[in-house]
Coordinates of C-alpha atoms in Angstrom, one line a residue:
Chain A
M12 CA 106.8 46.0 -78.9
A13 CA 105.7 44.2 -75.8
Y14 CA 103.9 46.2 -73.2
A15 CA 106.2 47.2 -70.2
Y16 CA 104.5 46.1 -67.1
T17 CA 105.3 48.6 -64.3
P18 CA 104.1 47.7 -60.8
F19 CA 102.0 50.3 -59.1
P20 CA 103.4 51.4 -55.7
Y21 CA 102.2 49.9 -52.5
S22 CA 102.1 51.9 -49.4
P23 CA 100.9 50.6 -46.0
P24 CA 97.3 51.5 -45.5
P25 CA 96.3 53.6 -42.4
G26 CA 94.1 50.8 -41.1
L27 CA 97.2 48.8 -40.2
T28 CA 98.0 51.2 -37.4
A29 CA 94.7 52.7 -36.3
P30 CA 91.0 51.9 -37.1
E31 CA 89.8 53.9 -40.2
P32 CA 86.5 55.7 -40.1
R33 CA 83.7 53.9 -42.0
H34 CA 84.1 54.5 -45.7
P35 CA 81.1 55.4 -47.9
V36 CA 82.3 53.0 -50.7
V37 CA 84.9 50.3 -51.0
I38 CA 85.5 48.9 -54.5
V39 CA 87.0 45.4 -54.6
G40 CA 89.0 44.8 -57.8
A41 CA 91.1 47.4 -59.8
G42 CA 90.3 46.0 -63.2
P43 CA 88.6 48.1 -65.9
I44 CA 85.3 47.8 -64.0
G45 CA 86.4 48.7 -60.5
L46 CA 88.6 51.6 -61.7
S47 CA 85.7 52.9 -63.9
M48 CA 83.5 52.7 -60.9
A49 CA 85.9 54.8 -58.8
V50 CA 86.3 57.4 -61.5
D51 CA 82.6 57.7 -62.1
L52 CA 81.9 58.2 -58.3
A53 CA 84.8 60.7 -58.1
L54 CA 83.3 62.8 -60.9
R55 CA 80.2 63.0 -58.7
G56 CA 82.3 63.9 -55.6
V57 CA 81.9 60.5 -53.9
K58 CA 85.0 59.0 -52.2
S59 CA 86.0 55.4 -52.6
V60 CA 88.7 53.0 -51.6
V61 CA 89.8 50.6 -54.3
L62 CA 91.4 47.3 -53.1
D63 CA 93.3 45.0 -55.4
D64 CA 95.3 41.9 -54.5
N65 CA 97.7 42.6 -57.3
N66 CA 99.9 45.5 -58.3
V67 CA 100.1 45.4 -62.1
V68 CA 97.7 45.8 -64.9
S69 CA 96.1 42.8 -66.7
L70 CA 98.6 40.2 -67.9
G71 CA 97.8 39.6 -71.6
S72 CA 95.5 41.7 -73.8
R73 CA 92.2 40.0 -72.6
A74 CA 89.3 42.4 -73.4
I75 CA 90.2 44.2 -76.6
C76 CA 87.0 45.3 -78.4
W77 CA 85.5 48.4 -77.0
A78 CA 82.1 49.3 -78.5
N79 CA 80.8 52.7 -79.5
R80 CA 78.6 53.2 -76.4
T81 CA 81.4 52.1 -74.1
L82 CA 83.7 54.6 -75.7
E83 CA 81.1 57.3 -75.1
I84 CA 81.0 56.3 -71.4
F85 CA 84.8 56.4 -71.3
D86 CA 84.6 59.9 -72.9
R87 CA 82.6 61.0 -69.9
L88 CA 85.1 59.3 -67.5
G89 CA 88.0 61.0 -69.3
I90 CA 89.9 58.3 -71.1
G91 CA 87.9 58.0 -74.4
E92 CA 90.0 60.3 -76.5
R93 CA 93.2 58.6 -75.3
M94 CA 91.7 55.3 -76.2
L95 CA 90.8 56.5 -79.6
A96 CA 94.2 58.0 -80.2
K97 CA 96.0 54.8 -79.2
G98 CA 93.6 52.1 -80.3
V99 CA 92.8 50.5 -83.7
T100 CA 89.5 51.7 -85.1
W101 CA 87.3 49.4 -87.1
K102 CA 83.7 48.9 -88.1
V103 CA 83.5 46.2 -90.8
G104 CA 83.3 42.5 -90.0
R105 CA 83.9 39.9 -92.7
Q106 CA 82.8 36.3 -92.5
F107 CA 84.4 33.5 -94.5
H108 CA 83.4 30.0 -95.2
G109 CA 86.6 28.1 -96.1
D110 CA 88.5 30.7 -98.2
R111 CA 85.4 32.3 -99.6
E112 CA 83.9 35.5 -98.1
V113 CA 80.2 35.0 -97.6
Y114 CA 79.1 38.1 -95.7
N115 CA 80.3 41.4 -94.4
F116 CA 78.6 43.9 -92.1
D117 CA 79.3 47.6 -91.3
L118 CA 78.5 48.3 -87.7
L119 CA 78.4 52.1 -88.0
P120 CA 77.6 53.0 -91.6
E121 CA 76.5 56.6 -90.9
P122 CA 78.9 59.4 -90.0
G123 CA 78.3 62.0 -87.3
H124 CA 79.7 60.2 -84.2
K125 CA 82.7 61.2 -82.1
Y126 CA 83.5 57.5 -81.6
P127 CA 83.7 54.7 -84.2
A128 CA 81.8 51.4 -84.0
F129 CA 84.8 49.8 -82.2
V130 CA 88.2 50.6 -80.9
N131 CA 90.5 47.6 -80.3
L132 CA 92.8 48.3 -77.4
Q133 CA 94.4 45.8 -75.0
Q134 CA 92.9 45.7 -71.5
Y135 CA 96.3 46.6 -69.9
Y136 CA 96.1 50.0 -71.6
I137 CA 92.6 50.6 -70.4
E138 CA 93.7 49.7 -66.8
Q139 CA 96.8 51.9 -67.1
Y140 CA 94.7 54.9 -68.4
L141 CA 92.1 54.4 -65.7
V142 CA 94.7 54.2 -62.9
E143 CA 96.3 57.4 -64.3
R144 CA 92.9 59.0 -64.5
A145 CA 92.1 57.9 -60.9
Q146 CA 95.2 59.7 -59.8
D147 CA 93.6 63.0 -60.9
F148 CA 91.4 62.6 -57.8
P149 CA 93.8 62.1 -55.0
D150 CA 91.3 63.3 -52.4
L151 CA 88.5 61.1 -53.7
I152 CA 90.1 57.8 -54.9
D153 CA 92.3 55.8 -52.5
L154 CA 94.0 53.1 -54.6
R155 CA 95.4 50.3 -52.5
F156 CA 97.4 47.7 -54.4
L157 CA 98.5 44.4 -52.8
N158 CA 95.5 44.7 -50.5
K159 CA 93.7 41.3 -50.7
V160 CA 90.2 41.0 -49.2
T161 CA 90.2 37.7 -47.4
D162 CA 86.9 38.0 -45.7
H163 CA 83.8 40.2 -45.5
K164 CA 80.7 40.2 -43.5
G165 CA 77.5 41.9 -44.5
H166 CA 75.2 43.9 -42.2
A167 CA 72.0 45.7 -42.9
D168 CA 73.7 49.1 -43.3
H169 CA 77.4 48.3 -43.8
V170 CA 80.0 45.7 -44.6
E171 CA 83.1 44.7 -42.6
L172 CA 86.2 43.6 -44.5
T173 CA 89.3 41.8 -43.5
I174 CA 92.3 42.7 -45.7
E175 CA 95.7 41.1 -46.1
T176 CA 98.7 43.3 -47.0
P177 CA 102.5 42.7 -47.2
D178 CA 102.5 44.3 -43.7
G179 CA 99.8 42.1 -42.2
P180 CA 96.0 42.2 -42.0
Y181 CA 93.7 45.0 -41.1
R182 CA 90.0 45.7 -41.1
L183 CA 87.7 48.2 -42.8
E184 CA 84.1 49.1 -42.6
T185 CA 82.1 50.5 -45.5
D186 CA 78.5 51.6 -46.2
W187 CA 78.7 50.0 -49.7
Y188 CA 80.9 47.1 -50.9
I189 CA 81.2 47.1 -54.7
A190 CA 82.4 43.7 -55.9
C191 CA 84.3 44.2 -59.2
D192 CA 86.5 41.1 -58.6
G193 CA 85.8 39.5 -61.9
A194 CA 84.6 36.1 -63.3
G195 CA 86.1 34.2 -60.4
S196 CA 84.8 36.7 -57.8
A197 CA 86.0 35.7 -54.3
T198 CA 83.2 37.8 -52.9
R199 CA 80.6 35.7 -54.7
K200 CA 82.3 32.5 -53.6
R201 CA 82.4 33.6 -49.9
M202 CA 78.7 34.3 -50.1
A203 CA 78.1 30.9 -51.7
L204 CA 75.9 32.5 -54.3
P205 CA 74.8 30.2 -57.2
F206 CA 76.3 31.4 -60.5
E207 CA 74.2 29.5 -63.0
G208 CA 74.0 29.2 -66.7
Q209 CA 75.4 27.3 -69.7
T210 CA 78.9 25.9 -70.0
F211 CA 80.3 25.1 -73.5
D212 CA 82.5 22.1 -73.9
E213 CA 84.5 23.6 -76.8
H214 CA 88.1 24.8 -76.1
F215 CA 89.4 27.9 -77.7
L216 CA 93.0 29.1 -78.1
I217 CA 93.7 32.9 -77.9
A218 CA 97.1 34.0 -79.2
D219 CA 98.4 37.5 -79.5
V220 CA 101.2 37.7 -82.0
E221 CA 103.4 40.7 -82.9
M222 CA 104.3 41.0 -86.6
E223 CA 105.3 43.7 -89.1
T224 CA 103.5 42.2 -92.1
S225 CA 99.7 42.5 -91.8
P226 CA 97.9 39.2 -91.8
F227 CA 95.0 41.0 -93.4
G228 CA 97.1 41.0 -96.6
N229 CA 96.3 43.9 -98.9
H230 CA 93.5 45.2 -96.7
N231 CA 95.0 48.2 -95.1
T232 CA 91.9 48.9 -93.1
P233 CA 91.7 46.8 -89.9
E234 CA 88.5 44.7 -89.7
R235 CA 87.1 41.7 -87.8
W236 CA 87.7 38.6 -89.9
F237 CA 85.9 35.4 -88.9
W238 CA 86.2 32.0 -90.6
F239 CA 84.0 29.0 -90.5
A240 CA 85.9 25.9 -91.6
P241 CA 89.1 27.9 -92.2
P242 CA 91.5 26.5 -94.8
F243 CA 94.5 27.0 -92.5
H244 CA 93.2 25.4 -89.3
N245 CA 91.7 21.9 -88.8
G246 CA 88.9 23.2 -86.6
Q247 CA 85.6 24.8 -86.9
S248 CA 86.4 28.5 -86.6
A249 CA 89.0 31.2 -86.5
L250 CA 88.9 34.9 -85.7
L251 CA 91.4 37.7 -86.4
H252 CA 91.6 41.2 -84.9
K253 CA 94.2 43.9 -85.0
Q254 CA 95.4 45.7 -81.9
P255 CA 97.9 48.6 -81.6
D256 CA 101.7 48.0 -81.5
N257 CA 101.4 45.6 -84.5
I258 CA 99.8 43.0 -82.3
Y259 CA 97.2 40.7 -83.8
R260 CA 94.6 38.6 -81.9
I261 CA 93.9 35.1 -83.1
D262 CA 91.2 32.9 -81.8
L263 CA 91.2 29.3 -82.9
Q264 CA 88.5 26.8 -82.0
L265 CA 90.2 23.6 -80.8
G266 CA 87.3 21.3 -80.1
P267 CA 86.0 19.6 -77.0
E268 CA 88.6 16.9 -76.8
T269 CA 91.5 19.2 -75.9
D270 CA 94.2 19.1 -73.2
P271 CA 94.3 22.8 -72.3
K272 CA 97.7 22.5 -70.6
A273 CA 99.3 20.8 -73.6
E274 CA 97.8 23.3 -76.0
A275 CA 98.9 26.4 -74.2
T276 CA 102.5 25.9 -75.1
E277 CA 104.8 27.5 -77.7
E278 CA 105.5 24.1 -79.3
K279 CA 101.8 23.7 -80.0
V280 CA 100.8 27.3 -80.7
V281 CA 103.6 28.4 -83.0
P282 CA 102.8 25.8 -85.7
R283 CA 99.1 26.6 -85.6
V284 CA 99.9 30.3 -86.0
K285 CA 102.3 29.6 -88.9
Q286 CA 99.6 27.6 -90.7
M287 CA 97.5 30.7 -90.5
L288 CA 100.0 33.4 -91.2
G289 CA 102.5 31.7 -93.4
D290 CA 106.3 32.3 -93.1
A291 CA 106.2 35.9 -92.0
P292 CA 108.2 36.3 -88.8
F293 CA 106.2 36.9 -85.7
R294 CA 106.6 37.0 -81.9
L295 CA 104.2 35.2 -79.6
D296 CA 103.1 37.9 -77.1
W297 CA 100.5 36.1 -75.0
M298 CA 98.3 32.9 -75.2
S299 CA 95.5 31.3 -73.3
V300 CA 93.4 28.2 -73.8
Y301 CA 89.9 28.5 -72.4
K302 CA 86.4 27.2 -72.3
F303 CA 83.6 29.5 -71.7
H304 CA 80.4 29.9 -69.8
C305 CA 77.3 32.1 -69.9
A306 CA 76.2 32.6 -66.3
R307 CA 74.8 35.2 -64.0
L308 CA 73.9 35.8 -60.4
E309 CA 70.1 35.8 -59.8
K310 CA 70.5 39.1 -58.0
F311 CA 73.3 41.7 -58.4
V312 CA 72.4 43.5 -55.2
H313 CA 72.7 41.8 -51.8
D314 CA 71.9 44.4 -49.2
R315 CA 75.1 46.5 -49.1
V316 CA 77.1 44.3 -51.5
I317 CA 76.7 45.1 -55.2
F318 CA 78.1 43.0 -58.0
V319 CA 79.3 44.8 -61.1
G320 CA 80.8 43.4 -64.3
D321 CA 82.1 39.8 -64.6
S322 CA 81.5 39.1 -60.9
A323 CA 77.7 39.4 -61.7
H324 CA 77.6 37.9 -65.2
V325 CA 79.9 36.2 -67.7
V326 CA 79.4 35.6 -71.4
S327 CA 81.4 34.1 -74.2
P328 CA 83.8 36.5 -75.8
F329 CA 82.1 36.3 -79.2
G330 CA 80.2 39.6 -79.4
A331 CA 82.4 41.7 -77.1
R332 CA 79.7 41.8 -74.5
G333 CA 81.8 41.1 -71.3
G334 CA 84.0 44.2 -70.8
N335 CA 81.4 46.4 -72.6
G336 CA 78.6 45.0 -70.5
G337 CA 80.6 45.7 -67.4
V338 CA 81.3 49.4 -68.3
Q339 CA 77.6 49.8 -69.0
D340 CA 76.9 48.4 -65.5
V341 CA 79.1 51.1 -64.0
D342 CA 77.4 53.8 -66.1
N343 CA 74.1 52.6 -64.7
L344 CA 75.1 52.2 -61.1
G345 CA 77.4 55.3 -60.7
W346 CA 74.8 58.0 -60.6
K347 CA 72.4 56.0 -58.5
L348 CA 75.0 55.1 -55.9
A349 CA 76.2 58.6 -55.7
A350 CA 72.7 59.9 -55.2
V351 CA 72.1 57.5 -52.4
V352 CA 75.5 58.2 -50.7
R353 CA 74.8 61.9 -50.9
G354 CA 71.4 61.3 -49.4
E355 CA 69.5 62.6 -52.5
A356 CA 67.8 59.3 -53.2
Q357 CA 66.5 56.3 -51.2
P358 CA 68.7 53.1 -51.1
S359 CA 65.8 51.4 -52.9
L360 CA 67.0 53.2 -56.1
I361 CA 69.9 50.7 -56.1
E362 CA 67.3 48.0 -56.8
S363 CA 66.7 49.5 -60.2
Y364 CA 70.3 48.7 -61.1
D365 CA 69.6 45.1 -60.5
I366 CA 66.4 45.2 -62.7
E367 CA 68.0 47.2 -65.5
R368 CA 71.4 45.5 -65.7
G369 CA 69.8 42.1 -65.0
H370 CA 67.7 42.6 -68.1
A371 CA 70.9 43.7 -70.0
A372 CA 72.8 40.6 -68.7
D373 CA 70.0 38.4 -70.0
E374 CA 70.1 40.0 -73.4
N375 CA 73.9 39.7 -73.5
M376 CA 73.8 36.1 -72.5
R377 CA 71.1 35.3 -75.0
N378 CA 73.0 36.8 -77.8
S379 CA 76.3 35.3 -76.7
A380 CA 74.8 31.8 -76.3
R381 CA 73.2 31.9 -79.7
A382 CA 76.4 32.9 -81.4
T383 CA 78.2 30.1 -79.5
N384 CA 75.7 27.5 -80.4
F385 CA 76.0 28.5 -84.0
M386 CA 79.8 28.3 -83.9
T387 CA 80.0 25.1 -81.9
P388 CA 77.1 22.9 -83.0
K389 CA 76.4 20.3 -80.3
T390 CA 74.6 17.7 -82.4
P391 CA 74.9 16.4 -86.0
I392 CA 71.7 18.1 -86.9
E393 CA 72.8 21.5 -85.5
A394 CA 76.0 21.1 -87.5
L395 CA 74.0 20.2 -90.6
F396 CA 71.8 23.4 -90.4
R397 CA 74.9 25.5 -89.7
D398 CA 76.7 24.2 -92.7
E399 CA 73.7 24.6 -94.9
V400 CA 73.2 28.2 -93.8
L401 CA 76.8 28.8 -94.9
N402 CA 76.1 27.0 -98.2
L403 CA 73.0 29.1 -98.9
A404 CA 74.8 32.3 -97.9
A405 CA 76.9 32.2 -101.1
D406 CA 73.8 33.0 -103.2
H407 CA 71.0 34.1 -100.9
P408 CA 71.1 37.3 -98.8
F409 CA 68.6 36.0 -96.2
A410 CA 71.0 33.2 -95.2
R411 CA 73.9 35.7 -94.7
K412 CA 71.9 37.3 -92.0
L413 CA 71.7 34.0 -90.1
I414 CA 75.4 33.5 -90.0
N415 CA 76.3 34.2 -86.4
S416 CA 79.9 34.7 -85.4
G417 CA 78.9 37.0 -82.6
R418 CA 76.3 39.8 -82.5
L419 CA 78.4 42.7 -81.4
S420 CA 77.7 44.7 -78.3
Q421 CA 74.9 47.2 -78.6
P422 CA 73.5 49.3 -75.7
C423 CA 70.5 47.6 -74.1
S424 CA 67.1 49.4 -74.1
L425 CA 65.7 50.3 -70.7
A426 CA 62.2 50.6 -72.1
H427 CA 60.8 48.2 -69.6
S428 CA 62.4 49.7 -66.5
P429 CA 60.2 51.1 -63.7
L430 CA 62.3 54.3 -63.9
Q431 CA 61.1 55.1 -67.5
T432 CA 58.2 57.1 -68.7
S433 CA 57.0 55.7 -71.9
G434 CA 56.1 57.7 -75.0
D435 CA 56.6 58.1 -78.7
A436 CA 59.6 59.9 -80.0
P437 CA 62.1 59.6 -82.8
L438 CA 64.5 58.4 -80.2
E439 CA 62.4 56.2 -78.0
P440 CA 62.4 56.4 -74.3
G441 CA 64.8 53.7 -73.0
S442 CA 67.3 54.1 -75.8
A443 CA 70.8 55.3 -75.2
L444 CA 71.5 58.7 -76.5
L445 CA 72.7 59.0 -80.1
D446 CA 75.8 61.2 -80.7
A447 CA 75.7 64.1 -83.1
P448 CA 78.2 66.8 -84.0
L449 CA 77.2 70.2 -82.4
R450 CA 78.6 73.7 -82.7
G451 CA 78.5 76.0 -79.6
P452 CA 80.0 79.2 -78.4
A453 CA 83.3 77.4 -77.6
G454 CA 83.5 75.7 -81.0
E455 CA 82.8 72.2 -82.3
T456 CA 81.6 69.7 -79.8
W457 CA 79.5 66.5 -79.6
M458 CA 76.3 65.5 -78.0
V459 CA 78.1 62.9 -75.9
Q460 CA 80.3 65.6 -74.4
E461 CA 77.4 68.0 -73.7
A462 CA 74.5 65.7 -72.6
Q463 CA 76.0 63.0 -70.4
G464 CA 76.6 62.8 -66.6
A465 CA 73.6 64.6 -65.1
F466 CA 69.9 64.6 -65.6
T467 CA 69.5 66.9 -68.7
L468 CA 66.6 68.4 -70.6
L469 CA 67.6 68.4 -74.2
A470 CA 65.5 70.8 -76.2
I471 CA 65.5 70.8 -80.0
G472 CA 64.0 73.5 -82.1
N473 CA 61.3 76.0 -81.0
I474 CA 60.6 74.7 -77.5
T475 CA 61.8 76.1 -74.2
P476 CA 63.0 73.7 -71.5
P477 CA 61.7 74.9 -68.2
E478 CA 64.2 75.5 -65.4
L479 CA 63.7 72.7 -62.8
P480 CA 65.7 71.8 -59.7
G481 CA 68.3 69.0 -60.3
I482 CA 67.9 69.1 -64.1
A483 CA 70.5 70.7 -66.5
R484 CA 69.4 72.1 -69.8
I485 CA 70.8 72.3 -73.3
G486 CA 69.3 73.7 -76.4
I487 CA 69.8 72.8 -80.1
N488 CA 68.9 75.3 -82.8
Q489 CA 67.8 77.9 -80.3
N490 CA 68.8 81.4 -79.5
V491 CA 68.7 81.6 -75.7
S492 CA 71.4 82.6 -73.4
D493 CA 70.7 81.4 -69.9
Y494 CA 71.6 77.7 -70.7
P495 CA 74.1 76.2 -73.2
C496 CA 72.8 76.3 -76.8
F497 CA 74.3 74.7 -79.9
S498 CA 73.6 74.6 -83.6
D499 CA 73.3 71.4 -85.5
P500 CA 75.7 72.1 -88.4
D501 CA 75.1 68.9 -90.4
G502 CA 71.5 68.2 -89.3
Y503 CA 72.4 64.9 -87.5
A504 CA 70.9 66.0 -84.2
T505 CA 67.6 66.9 -85.8
R506 CA 67.5 63.8 -87.9
R507 CA 68.2 61.6 -84.8
Y508 CA 66.1 63.4 -82.3
G509 CA 63.4 65.2 -84.3
S510 CA 62.5 68.9 -83.7
E511 CA 60.1 70.9 -81.5
R512 CA 60.8 68.2 -78.8
L513 CA 62.2 67.8 -75.3
Y514 CA 64.1 64.8 -74.1
L515 CA 64.8 64.1 -70.5
L516 CA 68.2 62.3 -70.4
R517 CA 69.4 60.3 -67.4
P518 CA 72.9 60.7 -66.1
D519 CA 73.8 57.5 -68.0
G520 CA 72.7 59.0 -71.2
H521 CA 69.5 57.0 -71.6
V522 CA 66.3 58.8 -72.6
C523 CA 63.9 58.5 -69.7
A524 CA 61.1 60.6 -71.1
S525 CA 60.2 62.7 -74.1
F526 CA 57.8 65.6 -74.5
D527 CA 56.3 67.5 -77.4
H528 CA 55.5 70.5 -75.2
A529 CA 57.1 72.1 -72.1
D530 CA 54.9 70.6 -69.4
S531 CA 56.8 71.3 -66.2
A532 CA 54.6 69.0 -64.1
A533 CA 55.0 66.1 -66.5
I534 CA 58.8 66.6 -66.6
K535 CA 59.0 66.8 -62.8
A536 CA 57.0 63.5 -62.5
A537 CA 59.3 61.8 -65.0
H538 CA 62.3 63.0 -63.2
A539 CA 60.9 61.9 -59.8
R540 CA 60.2 58.4 -61.3
A541 CA 63.7 58.2 -62.7
T542 CA 65.2 58.9 -59.3
G543 CA 63.2 56.2 -57.6
A544 CA 60.4 58.2 -56.1
C545 CA 57.1 56.3 -56.4
S546 CA 55.2 57.0 -59.5
Chain B
M19 CA 50.8 27.5 -77.6
T20 CA 47.8 25.8 -79.1
L21 CA 48.8 23.5 -81.9
P22 CA 47.3 24.7 -85.2
T23 CA 45.4 22.3 -87.5
L24 CA 47.0 22.9 -90.9
D25 CA 44.4 23.1 -93.6
D26 CA 45.2 22.5 -97.3
N27 CA 46.8 25.3 -99.2
L28 CA 47.9 23.4 -102.3
G29 CA 44.4 22.5 -103.8
T30 CA 44.6 20.5 -107.0
E31 CA 48.4 20.9 -107.2
G32 CA 49.0 18.8 -104.1
D33 CA 50.1 15.7 -105.9
T34 CA 52.2 17.6 -108.4
V35 CA 54.0 19.5 -105.6
Y36 CA 54.6 16.3 -103.7
A37 CA 56.0 14.7 -106.8
A38 CA 58.2 17.7 -107.4
L39 CA 59.6 17.4 -103.9
M40 CA 60.5 13.8 -104.5
T41 CA 62.1 14.8 -107.8
A42 CA 64.2 17.3 -106.0
H43 CA 65.7 14.5 -103.9
E44 CA 66.2 12.1 -106.9
G45 CA 69.6 10.6 -107.2
L46 CA 70.9 12.1 -103.9
S47 CA 72.5 10.0 -101.2
E48 CA 70.8 10.0 -97.8
S49 CA 73.2 12.6 -96.4
E50 CA 72.8 14.8 -99.5
S51 CA 69.0 14.5 -99.0
H52 CA 69.2 15.5 -95.4
A53 CA 71.3 18.6 -96.4
L54 CA 68.8 19.5 -99.1
N55 CA 66.0 19.2 -96.5
A56 CA 67.8 21.5 -94.2
R57 CA 68.3 24.1 -96.9
L58 CA 64.6 23.7 -97.8
V59 CA 63.5 24.3 -94.2
L60 CA 65.6 27.5 -94.1
I61 CA 64.4 28.7 -97.4
L62 CA 60.7 28.0 -96.6
A63 CA 61.1 29.6 -93.2
N64 CA 62.4 32.8 -94.8
E65 CA 59.5 32.7 -97.3
I66 CA 57.0 32.5 -94.4
G67 CA 58.9 35.2 -92.6
D68 CA 56.5 35.4 -89.6
R69 CA 58.2 34.4 -86.3
S70 CA 55.1 33.4 -84.4
R71 CA 53.6 31.5 -87.3
L72 CA 56.9 29.6 -87.8
E73 CA 57.0 28.7 -84.1
E74 CA 53.5 27.2 -84.4
L75 CA 54.6 25.2 -87.5
F76 CA 57.7 23.9 -85.7
A77 CA 55.5 22.8 -82.8
A78 CA 53.0 21.1 -85.2
A79 CA 55.8 19.2 -87.0
R80 CA 57.3 18.1 -83.7
A81 CA 53.9 17.0 -82.3
A82 CA 53.0 14.9 -85.4
G83 CA 56.2 13.0 -85.0
R84 CA 55.2 11.8 -81.6
R85 CA 52.2 9.7 -82.8

């Protein structure tokens, strides 16, 4: 059934009648990124005001593919299990050339993870769940719908905002202004910041259809199906995904010579969908015709204005690196901003967000641009090589690996970050943590539930993590009582992390250092480096 | 990147290999030959397998075409 869009309540903000005291954090935009940011900060006791010019969740499904690492972050924020329960879980992608399958990939072949490779769930559910989660923190998160920021002015240590409401304008001041206002960021435009990259000429149609009969035919397990030269569509590519509520996402490549207004009509879309799905009855739920860009801001941090998510960087949708990249931005920024707001770190720590997530944005853009170039060859010779890769793929495994319909979102390594301490370990410093099933005094649990959110020393096997200020401890395969200890019932933790080893995990779940003996001085130095103290 | 000078690896089989390459194209239209060449480049690239070596070879091929 179609999603019921219920408007969120508006109430006149206090600033309309009397000046408000300066806020520590104002978040502009109540999409998945802005709301995640507010929840992350609230979990660290930091107050924020969230401003949005609208009062309903995202119209249309938009971002639907949530990657394993993102789900682990959402677990920490408190909506991961709800997403898993509602969403469609998948891990296999199949690629077709014409009507012949040429290659399939399994994104998470090994068990021992709380979350699957991907959960498909419409963006409007994510936003609804995050708004409801934000309401768990009435003293920390001040959600203000129908509050449109019309102007802002940056100063060295604060930002002034002018906001329009149904009851007129008011002003706010904030120590930190977090721009989560999306790809068309009004904040970015007001600051006239160049947003440069690559634009692709090709138009794509997105259509969500609701139907009882599965377009995946006899395949009962939902997957990601991608066609080059599909037999049912006179275009270069097509993509099919399943969402909850019997809604299927269809992407069709329409070519560069397309009139987007004429194409985004039922008269044009219904026949295209029928060609693909046959005579089975369906309801058109949402459609959009778009071109895409890969672009980024040169810097994500401009004094007290910080860009997060699509306002900072956009990619093509093939690879699911937009929404996932944005949530990973939040994961990276949340603990740093909270530490600065609480006076536990210097504002310069925020610069490491720019370095680390700038690096990730480059990686996401590179992968997304390569996939897009493969799918939309720009010259006859690019088209020739693409077609011959597909022809070779029928018989030769090497060519199957070259088929690129999107390299799906993976957490970016932080190995080159100045916050890292390098070293050799089974899980290399810079990597995101790997989940593993654990058993503790309170029963079955997971690494992602026990080791995220704060600096944590993870000790595996016969090695004692020293007690140090500001660092939590957990033990695996140990019999100690003054910090939480777990057993490793199926051996996944030991296989993934090794044994007789300490890992220092950052609050965003990345390994920032690893040690083969309990050297307190070295651990303190790594912790100091990771919190922005000079190394 | 300094352009490599490509020394001979084919020895006494050079003429035979060249003739075999021509034979592989025999009877094909121009567009079929272009497609065969594209497949060959991909196959040979996979056989070489070394990214930095391949980048040198791509650069050498491109430079020779400019003369």
